XYZ file of C-alpha atoms in Angstrom:
738
model
C -57.403 43.946 29.499
C -53.739 43.661 30.461
C -52.346 40.207 31.159
C -48.879 38.775 31.411
C -49.352 35.698 29.231
C -52.228 33.874 27.574
C -51.960 31.290 30.350
C -53.565 33.897 32.626
C -56.777 34.306 30.601
C -59.779 32.109 29.976
C -59.464 30.035 26.782
C -61.892 30.770 23.958
C -64.980 28.592 23.712
C -67.003 28.764 20.536
C -66.339 30.984 17.556
C -65.185 34.584 17.329
C -66.350 37.419 15.091
C -69.196 35.572 13.361
C -72.278 36.866 15.176
C -74.371 37.204 12.009
C -73.370 33.770 10.752
C -74.087 32.053 14.070
C -77.538 33.643 14.254
C -78.320 32.446 10.727
C -77.115 28.944 11.610
C -79.319 28.774 14.697
C -82.244 29.999 12.607
C -81.729 27.270 10.023
C -81.363 24.520 12.596
C -84.598 25.435 14.351
C -86.717 24.956 11.208
C -87.420 21.357 10.217
C -89.555 22.032 7.142
C -88.610 20.751 3.679
C -86.084 22.973 1.937
C -84.548 24.565 5.021
C -81.183 22.992 4.466
C -78.123 25.176 4.998
C -75.301 26.554 2.846
C -72.290 27.863 4.787
C -70.202 30.246 2.701
C -66.923 31.939 3.468
C -63.185 31.672 3.091
C -61.211 28.616 4.092
C -59.797 28.909 7.586
C -62.621 30.956 9.102
C -63.718 27.995 11.219
C -66.766 27.060 9.130
C -66.379 23.311 9.451
C -65.357 23.123 13.110
C -68.155 25.521 14.084
C -70.715 23.585 12.058
C -69.739 20.251 13.607
C -69.749 21.672 17.137
C -73.171 23.303 16.926
C -74.653 20.299 15.112
C -73.475 17.993 17.897
C -75.118 20.353 20.369
C -78.452 20.237 18.525
C -78.112 16.492 17.941
C -78.319 15.842 21.688
C -81.943 16.998 21.675
C -82.892 15.136 18.507
C -83.453 11.401 18.897
C -85.807 10.336 16.129
C -83.135 8.302 14.333
C -83.496 4.535 14.029
C -81.528 1.375 13.449
C -82.051 -0.260 10.063
C -81.686 -3.863 8.920
C -81.984 -5.456 5.507
C -83.485 -8.961 5.480
C -84.329 -11.567 2.864
C -87.560 -11.045 0.964
C -89.240 -14.471 0.887
C -91.870 -13.211 -1.572
C -89.424 -11.534 -3.976
C -85.772 -12.425 -3.286
C -84.531 -9.690 -5.680
C -85.979 -6.955 -3.471
C -84.558 -7.143 0.086
C -86.801 -5.718 2.802
C -85.734 -2.801 5.023
C -86.794 -3.049 8.685
C -86.520 -0.185 11.173
C -85.957 -0.498 14.924
C -85.584 1.759 17.907
C -82.016 2.742 18.736
C -80.066 -0.330 19.828
C -82.840 -2.776 18.867
C -81.395 -3.483 15.422
C -78.339 -5.157 16.876
C -80.515 -7.094 19.329
C -82.781 -8.253 16.486
C -79.773 -9.481 14.513
C -78.511 -11.410 17.546
C -81.988 -12.836 18.177
C -82.179 -14.191 14.623
C -78.642 -15.578 14.887
C -79.591 -17.232 18.171
C -82.793 -18.579 16.601
C -80.854 -20.229 13.775
C -78.236 -21.543 16.179
C -80.899 -22.993 18.497
C -82.749 -24.538 15.575
C -79.682 -26.615 14.731
C -79.666 -28.114 18.206
C -83.398 -28.292 18.888
C -84.436 -29.746 15.531
C -81.730 -32.386 15.600
C -82.714 -33.206 19.174
C -86.402 -33.379 18.265
C -85.840 -35.636 15.258
C -83.557 -37.909 17.238
C -85.931 -38.110 20.198
C -87.510 -41.363 21.347
C -91.010 -39.966 20.869
C -90.309 -38.989 17.261
C -88.712 -42.361 16.503
C -91.622 -44.140 18.123
C -94.228 -42.288 16.077
C -92.153 -42.582 12.925
C -91.723 -46.329 13.411
C -95.406 -46.715 14.076
C -96.213 -45.152 10.724
C -93.636 -47.309 8.982
C -94.753 -50.447 10.829
C -98.388 -49.852 9.919
C -97.378 -49.388 6.338
C -95.287 -52.578 6.317
C -98.035 -54.540 8.052
C -100.721 -53.488 5.588
C -98.355 -54.081 2.723
C -97.556 -57.597 3.948
C -101.264 -58.426 4.422
C -102.001 -57.409 0.844
C -99.103 -59.415 -0.521
C -99.988 -62.411 1.664
C -103.609 -62.433 0.464
C -102.451 -62.092 -3.115
C -99.982 -64.938 -2.637
C -102.609 -67.231 -1.068
C -105.061 -66.423 -3.828
C -102.512 -67.326 -6.462
C -101.400 -70.550 -4.783
C -104.996 -71.763 -4.632
C -105.033 -71.425 -8.392
C -101.699 -73.126 -8.967
C -99.441 -70.083 -9.185
C -96.471 -68.917 -7.142
C -95.892 -65.219 -6.418
C -92.494 -63.950 -7.385
C -90.947 -60.465 -7.130
C -88.868 -59.065 -9.957
C -87.564 -55.746 -11.231
C -90.760 -55.482 -13.197
C -92.865 -55.875 -10.079
C -95.001 -58.786 -8.884
C -95.304 -61.710 -11.299
C -96.979 -65.118 -11.108
C -95.408 -68.347 -12.339
C -97.138 -71.762 -12.446
C -96.313 -74.136 -9.621
C -96.498 -77.099 -12.012
C -93.717 -76.845 -14.544
C -95.597 -79.193 -16.855
C -98.671 -76.978 -16.964
C -99.968 -76.052 -20.390
C -99.102 -72.366 -20.493
C -100.734 -71.928 -23.872
C -104.199 -73.080 -22.963
C -106.940 -70.501 -22.945
C -107.837 -71.334 -19.330
C -104.217 -70.805 -18.197
C -103.906 -67.501 -19.972
C -107.241 -66.294 -18.623
C -106.239 -67.164 -15.064
C -102.842 -65.529 -15.484
C -104.453 -62.297 -16.738
C -106.783 -62.320 -13.769
C -103.880 -62.708 -11.339
C -101.841 -60.020 -13.093
C -104.752 -57.570 -12.875
C -105.145 -58.432 -9.245
C -101.401 -57.889 -8.731
C -101.664 -54.474 -10.360
C -104.452 -53.572 -7.960
C -102.327 -54.703 -5.022
C -99.310 -52.723 -6.250
C -101.544 -49.684 -6.664
C -102.903 -50.186 -3.185
C -99.360 -50.541 -1.798
C -98.386 -47.313 -3.600
C -101.380 -45.627 -2.052
C -100.363 -46.922 1.384
C -96.806 -45.697 0.712
C -98.065 -42.203 -0.154
C -100.209 -42.166 2.952
C -97.179 -43.195 4.992
C -95.076 -40.446 3.363
C -97.753 -37.879 4.081
C -97.987 -39.126 7.634
C -94.204 -38.861 7.956
C -94.214 -35.331 6.483
C -97.014 -34.345 8.809
C -95.091 -35.849 11.683
C -91.962 -33.994 10.579
C -93.873 -30.721 10.225
C -95.669 -31.242 13.513
C -92.388 -32.027 15.252
C -90.709 -29.050 13.599
C -93.554 -26.732 14.502
C -93.321 -27.836 18.116
C -89.731 -26.565 18.014
C -90.054 -23.592 15.653
C -93.377 -22.060 16.678
C -92.466 -21.217 20.281
C -89.224 -19.594 19.136
C -90.884 -17.536 16.397
C -93.829 -16.706 18.659
C -91.418 -15.319 21.240
C -89.878 -13.075 18.584
C -93.289 -11.966 17.316
C -94.277 -11.081 20.858
C -91.029 -9.111 21.213
C -91.129 -7.305 17.862
C -94.703 -7.794 16.714
C -95.780 -4.166 17.168
C -94.087 -3.441 13.851
C -96.180 -4.934 11.053
C -93.237 -5.371 8.675
C -91.168 -7.219 11.280
C -94.124 -9.437 12.166
C -94.688 -10.208 8.488
C -91.017 -11.058 8.033
C -91.053 -13.414 11.031
C -94.150 -15.174 9.692
C -92.476 -15.718 6.329
C -89.326 -16.826 8.123
C -91.339 -19.465 10.026
C -92.878 -20.815 6.825
C -89.552 -20.989 5.006
C -87.789 -22.770 7.863
C -90.589 -25.342 8.014
C -90.132 -25.982 4.292
C -86.360 -26.275 4.599
C -85.879 -27.988 7.947
C -83.499 -30.484 6.371
C -80.878 -27.711 6.160
C -80.573 -27.720 9.918
C -79.549 -31.327 10.298
C -77.126 -31.648 7.409
C -73.538 -32.103 8.521
C -70.739 -29.776 7.419
C -69.606 -31.963 4.531
C -73.140 -32.257 3.207
C -73.510 -28.487 3.379
C -70.361 -28.060 1.314
C -71.335 -30.626 -1.248
C -74.879 -29.376 -1.586
C -73.768 -25.725 -1.597
C -76.537 -25.094 0.908
C -74.573 -22.404 2.700
C -76.019 -19.934 0.223
C -79.510 -21.134 1.110
C -78.833 -20.625 4.808
C -77.695 -17.034 4.141
C -81.291 -15.968 3.714
C -81.729 -16.467 7.464
C -79.075 -13.835 8.212
C -79.721 -10.177 9.078
C -77.755 -7.304 7.525
C -77.398 -4.778 10.352
C -77.375 -1.834 7.947
C -77.388 1.070 10.425
C -76.254 0.410 13.991
C -76.541 3.644 15.973
C -74.994 2.092 19.067
C -71.992 0.880 17.114
C -71.745 4.263 15.374
C -71.729 6.126 18.690
C -75.184 7.648 18.238
C -76.937 6.065 21.209
C -77.692 9.327 23.007
C -77.793 11.824 20.143
C -78.650 12.104 16.481
C -75.854 11.347 14.007
C -73.616 14.127 12.672
C -71.742 12.930 9.589
C -69.003 14.802 7.711
C -68.434 13.114 4.349
C -65.202 14.380 2.797
C -65.322 12.055 -0.217
C -68.897 12.338 -1.500
C -68.721 9.842 -4.331
C -72.007 8.376 -5.500
C -71.463 5.158 -3.535
C -70.219 6.951 -0.416
C -73.308 9.162 -0.357
C -76.099 6.807 -1.375
C -74.758 3.346 -0.569
C -73.863 0.399 -2.768
C -74.200 -3.340 -3.227
C -70.951 -5.280 -3.125
C -70.259 -8.462 -5.063
C -68.216 -11.622 -4.572
C -66.892 -14.289 -6.898
C -68.230 -17.806 -6.320
C -66.942 -20.556 -8.612
C -66.021 -17.960 -11.212
C -69.412 -16.267 -11.102
C -70.102 -12.802 -9.694
C -72.896 -12.976 -7.136
C -74.452 -10.800 -4.486
C -77.220 -10.847 -1.912
C -78.849 -8.629 0.685
C -75.966 -9.115 3.132
C -73.713 -7.196 0.722
C -75.727 -3.955 0.907
C -73.498 -1.165 2.288
C -74.851 2.155 3.657
C -73.926 5.605 2.359
C -73.534 8.880 4.232
C -77.246 9.704 3.876
C -78.151 6.428 5.578
C -75.641 7.039 8.365
C -76.869 10.618 8.902
C -80.554 9.630 8.815
C -82.400 11.363 11.634
C -79.557 13.852 12.044
C -77.205 16.022 10.031
C -75.021 15.532 6.969
C -72.140 17.945 6.260
C -70.661 18.103 2.760
C -68.158 20.254 0.873
C -70.082 21.419 -2.184
C -67.027 21.588 -4.456
C -66.365 17.903 -3.754
C -70.004 16.999 -4.403
C -69.974 18.779 -7.766
C -66.778 16.960 -8.776
C -68.515 13.574 -8.468
C -70.807 12.713 -11.400
C -74.507 12.430 -10.535
C -73.970 13.022 -6.804
C -75.478 16.520 -6.835
C -78.617 15.581 -8.775
C -79.214 12.472 -6.664
C -78.720 14.459 -3.450
C -81.469 16.898 -4.473
C -83.695 13.977 -5.448
C -83.237 12.342 -2.044
C -84.070 15.627 -0.296
C -87.193 15.995 -2.418
C -88.452 12.404 -2.017
C -87.250 12.067 1.586
C -85.844 8.629 0.839
C -82.616 6.989 -0.294
C -82.690 4.359 -2.994
C -79.607 2.272 -3.738
C -79.457 1.951 -7.510
C -77.848 -1.114 -9.070
C -77.542 -1.989 -12.741
C -78.058 -5.708 -12.129
C -78.815 -8.028 -9.247
C -80.890 -7.030 -6.257
C -82.940 -3.871 -5.733
C -83.003 -2.978 -2.025
C -86.135 -1.354 -0.664
C -85.674 2.464 -0.391
C -85.233 3.817 3.139
C -87.127 6.966 4.221
C -84.882 9.740 5.532
C -85.312 12.679 7.886
C -82.132 14.675 7.457
C -80.776 18.212 7.330
C -77.980 18.747 4.820
C -75.304 21.372 5.455
C -73.179 22.387 2.465
C -69.879 24.203 2.981
C -68.409 26.188 0.110
C -67.362 29.511 -1.330
C -69.543 32.526 -2.018
C -68.700 32.085 -5.697
C -70.164 28.569 -5.850
C -73.234 29.764 -3.950
C -73.793 32.489 -6.544
C -73.309 30.051 -9.431
C -75.765 27.516 -7.997
C -78.283 30.209 -7.081
C -78.189 31.592 -10.600
C -78.007 28.450 -12.724
C -79.652 25.706 -10.621
C -83.371 26.320 -10.169
C -83.656 23.644 -7.485
C -80.823 24.966 -5.333
C -82.784 27.779 -3.692
C -85.734 25.421 -3.281
C -83.781 22.990 -1.119
C -81.168 25.287 0.477
C -83.100 28.267 1.758
C -80.689 29.263 4.538
C -77.292 30.827 3.842
C -74.793 31.195 6.664
C -72.201 33.711 5.504
C -68.881 33.590 7.370
C -67.046 36.911 7.317
C -63.294 36.962 6.712
C -62.808 39.947 9.016
C -64.139 41.437 12.231
C -63.965 44.787 13.967
C -60.756 45.440 15.864
C -61.916 46.421 19.322
C -60.954 45.416 22.851
C -63.373 42.487 22.945
C -62.124 40.962 19.706
C -58.479 41.617 20.562
C -59.048 39.747 23.809
C -60.902 37.097 21.813
C -57.826 36.497 19.659
C -55.720 36.196 22.820
C -58.220 33.687 24.200
C -58.050 31.758 20.920
C -54.266 31.596 21.305
C -54.748 30.378 24.884
C -57.169 27.632 23.870
C -55.004 26.551 20.932
C -51.912 26.355 23.123
C -53.786 24.353 25.775
C -55.296 22.001 23.237
C -51.990 21.324 21.469
C -49.669 21.490 24.488
C -47.785 24.544 23.162
C -46.036 27.410 24.943
C -48.269 30.348 25.844
C -47.771 33.846 24.411
C -46.744 36.980 26.263
C -48.843 40.130 26.015
C -46.370 41.700 23.562
C -46.307 38.531 21.458
C -50.100 38.654 21.197
C -49.870 42.259 19.977
C -47.580 41.152 17.146
C -50.137 38.473 16.238
C -52.875 41.131 16.258
C -50.861 43.293 13.881
C -50.340 40.285 11.618
C -54.079 39.576 11.752
C -54.886 43.155 10.701
C -52.305 42.909 7.950
C -54.077 39.839 6.553
C -57.207 41.959 5.957
C -55.254 45.138 5.127
C -57.074 47.279 7.655
C -55.887 48.693 10.965
C -59.478 48.725 12.244
C -60.144 45.067 11.409
C -58.910 41.639 12.424
C -58.855 38.520 10.283
C -61.212 35.670 11.127
C -59.059 33.199 9.193
C -57.850 31.531 12.342
C -55.989 28.841 10.423
C -53.449 31.548 9.552
C -53.203 32.536 13.222
C -52.780 28.863 14.158
C -49.842 28.576 11.741
C -48.124 31.522 13.425
C -48.780 30.002 16.875
C -47.118 26.728 15.852
C -44.174 28.343 14.067
C -43.565 30.886 16.847
C -43.364 28.006 19.316
C -40.519 26.555 17.286
C -38.401 29.672 17.723
C -39.319 29.922 21.409
C -38.138 26.320 21.814
C -34.883 27.121 20.026
C -34.308 29.935 22.533
C -35.373 27.594 25.348
C -37.863 30.247 26.471
C -40.720 29.505 28.852
C -43.117 31.625 26.797
C -43.407 32.815 23.204
C -42.088 36.377 23.026
C -42.696 39.116 20.442
C -39.359 38.358 18.777
C -40.439 34.742 18.214
C -43.616 35.824 16.443
C -41.730 38.341 14.289
C -39.200 35.652 13.419
C -41.972 33.219 12.485
C -43.648 35.792 10.219
C -40.339 36.711 8.576
C -39.381 33.082 7.995
C -42.830 32.295 6.585
C -42.309 34.986 3.945
C -38.656 34.089 3.442
C -39.538 30.500 2.552
C -41.681 31.550 -0.398
C -40.150 34.813 -1.672
C -37.847 33.362 -4.338
C -39.438 35.450 -7.120
C -39.122 38.614 -5.037
C -35.422 37.929 -4.508
C -34.874 37.340 -8.230
C -36.572 40.655 -9.051
C -34.413 42.406 -6.437
C -31.327 40.990 -8.123
C -32.492 42.388 -11.464
C -32.788 45.847 -9.890
C -29.298 45.508 -8.411
C -27.725 44.538 -11.735
C -29.605 47.222 -13.638
C -31.616 44.789 -15.755
C -34.726 46.539 -14.476
C -34.387 50.295 -14.926
C -35.627 52.665 -12.244
C -34.620 56.019 -10.764
C -35.359 56.867 -7.140
C -33.886 60.353 -7.256
C -33.854 63.284 -9.634
C -36.656 64.550 -11.913
C -37.978 63.466 -15.308
C -40.673 64.724 -17.665
C -43.420 62.204 -18.394
C -41.852 59.511 -16.230
C -43.280 58.315 -12.921
C -42.822 55.388 -10.547
C -46.113 53.595 -10.248
C -46.657 50.714 -7.842
C -47.940 47.199 -8.445
C -48.581 44.067 -6.401
C -47.265 40.707 -7.547
C -49.338 37.792 -6.231
C -47.604 34.458 -5.729
C -50.462 32.464 -4.229
C -50.148 32.697 -0.464
C -47.544 35.451 -0.714
C -47.740 38.862 -2.400
C -45.295 41.733 -2.564
C -45.131 45.205 -4.039
C -42.694 46.559 -6.589
C -42.439 49.848 -8.508
C -43.119 49.946 -12.226
C -41.916 52.773 -14.453
C -44.777 54.438 -16.344
C -43.995 56.800 -19.206
C -46.190 59.168 -21.181
C -45.534 61.051 -24.414
C -47.727 63.695 -26.042
C -47.824 65.205 -29.499
C -50.263 67.047 -31.791
C -52.985 64.839 -33.220
C -56.498 63.596 -32.649
C -56.036 59.971 -31.535
C -56.482 60.814 -27.868
C -54.891 58.681 -25.155
C -53.378 55.483 -26.558
C -52.922 52.590 -24.149
C -49.826 50.808 -25.447
C -50.558 47.813 -23.207
C -53.928 47.451 -24.888
C -52.428 47.711 -28.350
C -50.044 44.897 -27.383
C -52.973 42.890 -25.973
C -51.460 42.998 -22.491
C -54.190 45.097 -20.881
C -57.212 43.899 -18.934
C -60.667 45.444 -19.125
C -60.419 47.317 -15.834
C -57.096 48.838 -16.875
C -58.618 49.842 -20.220
C -61.417 51.583 -18.350
C -58.879 53.417 -16.196
C -57.105 54.750 -19.292
C -60.401 55.930 -20.782
C -61.057 57.849 -17.567
C -57.881 59.840 -18.279
C -59.474 61.141 -21.467
C -62.545 62.087 -19.467
C -60.419 64.037 -16.997
C -58.613 65.906 -19.795
C -61.876 66.845 -21.483
C -63.423 67.910 -18.172
C -60.547 70.224 -17.267
C -58.826 71.379 -20.464
C -61.392 71.585 -23.291
C -63.465 74.556 -22.191
C -62.024 76.935 -24.821
C -61.077 74.526 -27.614
C -60.852 70.786 -28.302
C -57.982 68.791 -26.803
C -56.213 67.828 -30.005
C -53.475 65.497 -28.833
C -52.097 62.049 -29.328
C -50.790 60.609 -26.064
C -49.056 57.284 -25.517
C -48.917 55.648 -22.098
C -46.706 52.651 -21.411
C -45.708 50.371 -18.550
C -41.998 50.034 -19.219
C -40.362 46.598 -19.059
C -43.739 44.967 -18.513
C -44.012 41.716 -20.435
C -47.047 40.152 -18.798
C -50.655 41.207 -18.479
C -51.659 44.442 -16.757
C -55.043 44.893 -15.117
C -56.701 47.009 -12.465
C -57.127 50.777 -12.217
C -54.822 51.461 -9.247
C -52.210 52.948 -11.617
C -54.635 55.337 -13.328
C -53.487 58.133 -11.024
C -49.822 57.556 -11.886
C -50.696 57.399 -15.586
C -52.512 60.723 -15.365
C -49.655 62.392 -13.492
C -47.172 61.205 -16.147
C -49.527 62.469 -18.856
C -49.921 65.886 -17.192
C -46.141 66.081 -16.773
C -45.631 65.391 -20.470
C -48.275 67.944 -21.461
C -46.908 70.638 -19.158
C -43.257 69.660 -19.622
C -42.922 69.976 -15.834
C -40.658 67.181 -14.511
C -41.750 64.683 -11.838
C -39.680 63.746 -8.806
C -38.430 60.180 -9.166
C -37.991 59.796 -5.419
C -41.773 59.636 -4.969
C -43.865 56.665 -6.129
C -47.613 56.800 -6.619
C -50.625 54.552 -6.166
C -54.323 55.345 -6.344
C -57.038 55.410 -8.969
C -58.790 58.572 -10.128
C -62.191 59.478 -11.507
C -63.095 61.947 -14.240
C -63.597 64.685 -11.652
C -60.029 64.399 -10.357
C -60.795 62.664 -7.080
C -58.274 60.114 -5.846
C -59.905 56.781 -4.953
C -58.893 53.910 -2.683
C -56.993 50.919 -4.037
C -55.862 47.569 -2.689
C -52.463 46.353 -1.604
C -51.191 49.701 -0.295
C -49.125 48.034 2.432
C -47.237 45.844 -0.035
C -46.826 48.770 -2.445
C -45.323 51.107 0.154
C -43.030 48.372 1.480
C -42.054 47.448 -2.078
C -40.936 50.990 -2.949
C -39.152 51.345 0.385
C -37.313 48.104 -0.343
C -36.105 49.317 -3.752
C -35.092 52.683 -2.296
C -33.099 50.808 0.332
C -31.375 48.801 -2.412
C -30.569 51.966 -4.376
C -29.825 54.051 -1.296
C -32.212 55.874 1.051
C -31.750 59.657 0.963
C -34.470 60.797 3.362
C -36.556 62.327 0.566
C -38.220 59.234 -0.806
C -41.834 58.309 -0.180
C -45.199 57.253 -1.569
C -48.317 59.198 -2.538
C -51.490 57.260 -1.768
C -55.224 57.936 -1.313
C -55.985 59.497 2.055
C -58.785 57.006 2.633
C -56.225 54.199 2.351
C -54.424 55.224 5.538
C -56.444 52.721 7.568
C -55.227 49.996 5.210
C -51.581 50.749 5.886
C -50.021 48.183 8.247
C -46.295 48.407 7.711
C -43.356 46.333 8.842
C -41.562 47.736 11.866
C -38.534 48.691 9.760
C -40.622 50.757 7.336
C -42.671 52.357 10.094
C -39.495 53.287 11.977
C -38.069 54.921 8.831
C -41.263 56.961 8.461
C -41.247 57.955 12.124
C -37.615 59.098 11.804
C -38.266 61.079 8.605
C -36.186 58.771 6.414
C -39.224 57.765 4.348
C -42.503 59.562 3.763
C -46.204 58.937 3.213
C -48.215 61.570 1.334
C -51.993 61.039 1.630
C -53.998 62.955 -1.000
C -57.626 63.352 -2.011
C -57.281 65.083 -5.405
C -55.106 65.045 -8.495
C -54.046 68.635 -7.881
C -52.511 67.781 -4.492
C -50.544 64.886 -5.930
C -49.176 66.949 -8.836
C -47.965 69.679 -6.502
C -46.116 67.110 -4.346
C -44.636 65.371 -7.390
C -43.442 68.532 -9.138
C -42.920 71.039 -6.358
C -44.981 73.494 -8.425
C -48.444 74.895 -7.830
C -51.196 73.303 -9.859
C -52.092 76.728 -11.284
C -48.604 76.872 -12.780
C -48.965 73.354 -14.186
C -52.457 74.129 -15.496
C -51.255 77.195 -17.400
C -48.415 75.187 -18.934
C -50.854 72.500 -20.085
C -53.298 75.014 -21.594
C -50.446 76.734 -23.412
C -49.235 73.434 -24.889
C -52.731 72.265 -25.825
C -53.268 75.557 -27.656
C -49.985 75.016 -29.476
C -51.004 71.478 -30.472
C -54.369 72.817 -31.648
C -52.721 75.371 -33.912
C -50.324 72.782 -35.280
C -53.142 70.360 -36.068
C -55.176 72.885 -38.083
């Protein structure tokens, strides 16, 4: 599809190049059984997270079984707060209803206890008590006066003293009468105490009756509103009983509350709105939570504390939800590497999935009631971590049965090329950036293919494409251009590399000064220019490495000098052993190959690994054996097998560009080039400068399939000629070793 700019095409909606992954994701989301949680694997930048969040929000619209949750005081066991569930939006209403209840109780109870009716009934009880008390005292007084005694009140109670001061207080009759009156006084005091207790009971009953007249209608209204839920009804019943027992709290003034520290007692009438779906924006759809810091507390909740008079205290109002609580009834997205970095988070997550509940663990203090959960967990991570968990964690496959594997590349066809253009269009629209011309998009497509090292593929790491979009816009702005042109994209790519190629520049300087030795013209026996890739994190580049081989009579076979110096990796060691296999396969039919050969990467002071230089090592070895010189203007990459077949390797683009760069430093002569595996041609995506040099015959690419082809190009001799030379020398070595 030809278009002028990306402004002319429809922006991309959804994700591109992940058909298999999207099908797997849909499959996992449609199954609600235990264990069908999802692991999304793939490279960073492939759109895993954004895709997951978008499709989860889509599914969440049709899933509305989530609830509001409140923690309330447990009147039976204050250390274990009760969890109450409500329909969406009802939790907040319940909290307000309880707040309104408490607020109304302040006014209504004070009003009731200050009412004329209450005062009238209260006074009646007190008056009756006083009247009966006075009658008893009056009768006792009259009885005593008839017997010559006066009644007198003291701190010790009621006492009798003789009216006649001259009375004989020691006579037996006086003492007997006094004891009789004292016993009678004790009976009266006891009767008064009994009347007092009756009056107190009557007052308490009056207080309770008055309070119930206020409290019961309010609580009954709430029970009628929320009574379908047994736990809520039970809580309201206990709330009624506790308020009746503590009505005095509602008519204490502010100063009394402070002095009595009763504010803490009133806290038990509060409601902790633990999960508020309306406030969290989940009124019309299930929650979708991305937790980027999955610490234990952030995942499973916590209980906060406060300092009161130097003491650390807590209560049910300090219970804070975790991500599992917030995602309850919906979806929770986590980065697995972050989960594994937090102690105990991974094990507790599996436990919650298994038990279908979240329990907030505390070392001391309160123990909140666990909350049941209905949740689907989506983990995002690398393929490596998936393999590790699958292999070493027996429970992993039990609870994460669905893997969604994001590919890092997609086929390069017209649909996907247009898809990349549409992605550019949508990104530019979304971020208010300049749109790209058709030619600029083509440069981006080439860059995308270069990222995956394949002309037939495109990268799905759209974060890398987004970086180029942003940086290309900068250079278009500098030019004051209406659109981003091809030159802007090329400039952005060049500058991206230029910002991080310090090591490459230092190595170039060493070639210029001769510190690193290399020849890019002439011929040498047993010397060849191999090619390597130097990785510097985000940036990698190719550079030639001189490989030398020497041969002599002996029986030690091929000696890998890098291995002897402990600079060789296992794959490189294997590649060197394959050389011995090739020699035996091709040159030991008449007699044993009795040689000692040394192979070395010259001026290499760091580790060497990989088998991509095994071809170059073999060619240097064959050159040394045959004494036929190798052209130094041709570099080589490609691994070989024991049968002499040349096999594909990685990094061919960087290797070819690296040798071209050194040839340019030393002087291009039109004869230089690179031998590489024929099957690597599709992986060759060269810079315009290098491709132009090839097109103009200033630089050359030699694709080969077998060792024989490569040797003929490198030496300019037929392989039959080289073969005869090798056989002749092997025979000579054999005779010398006898």
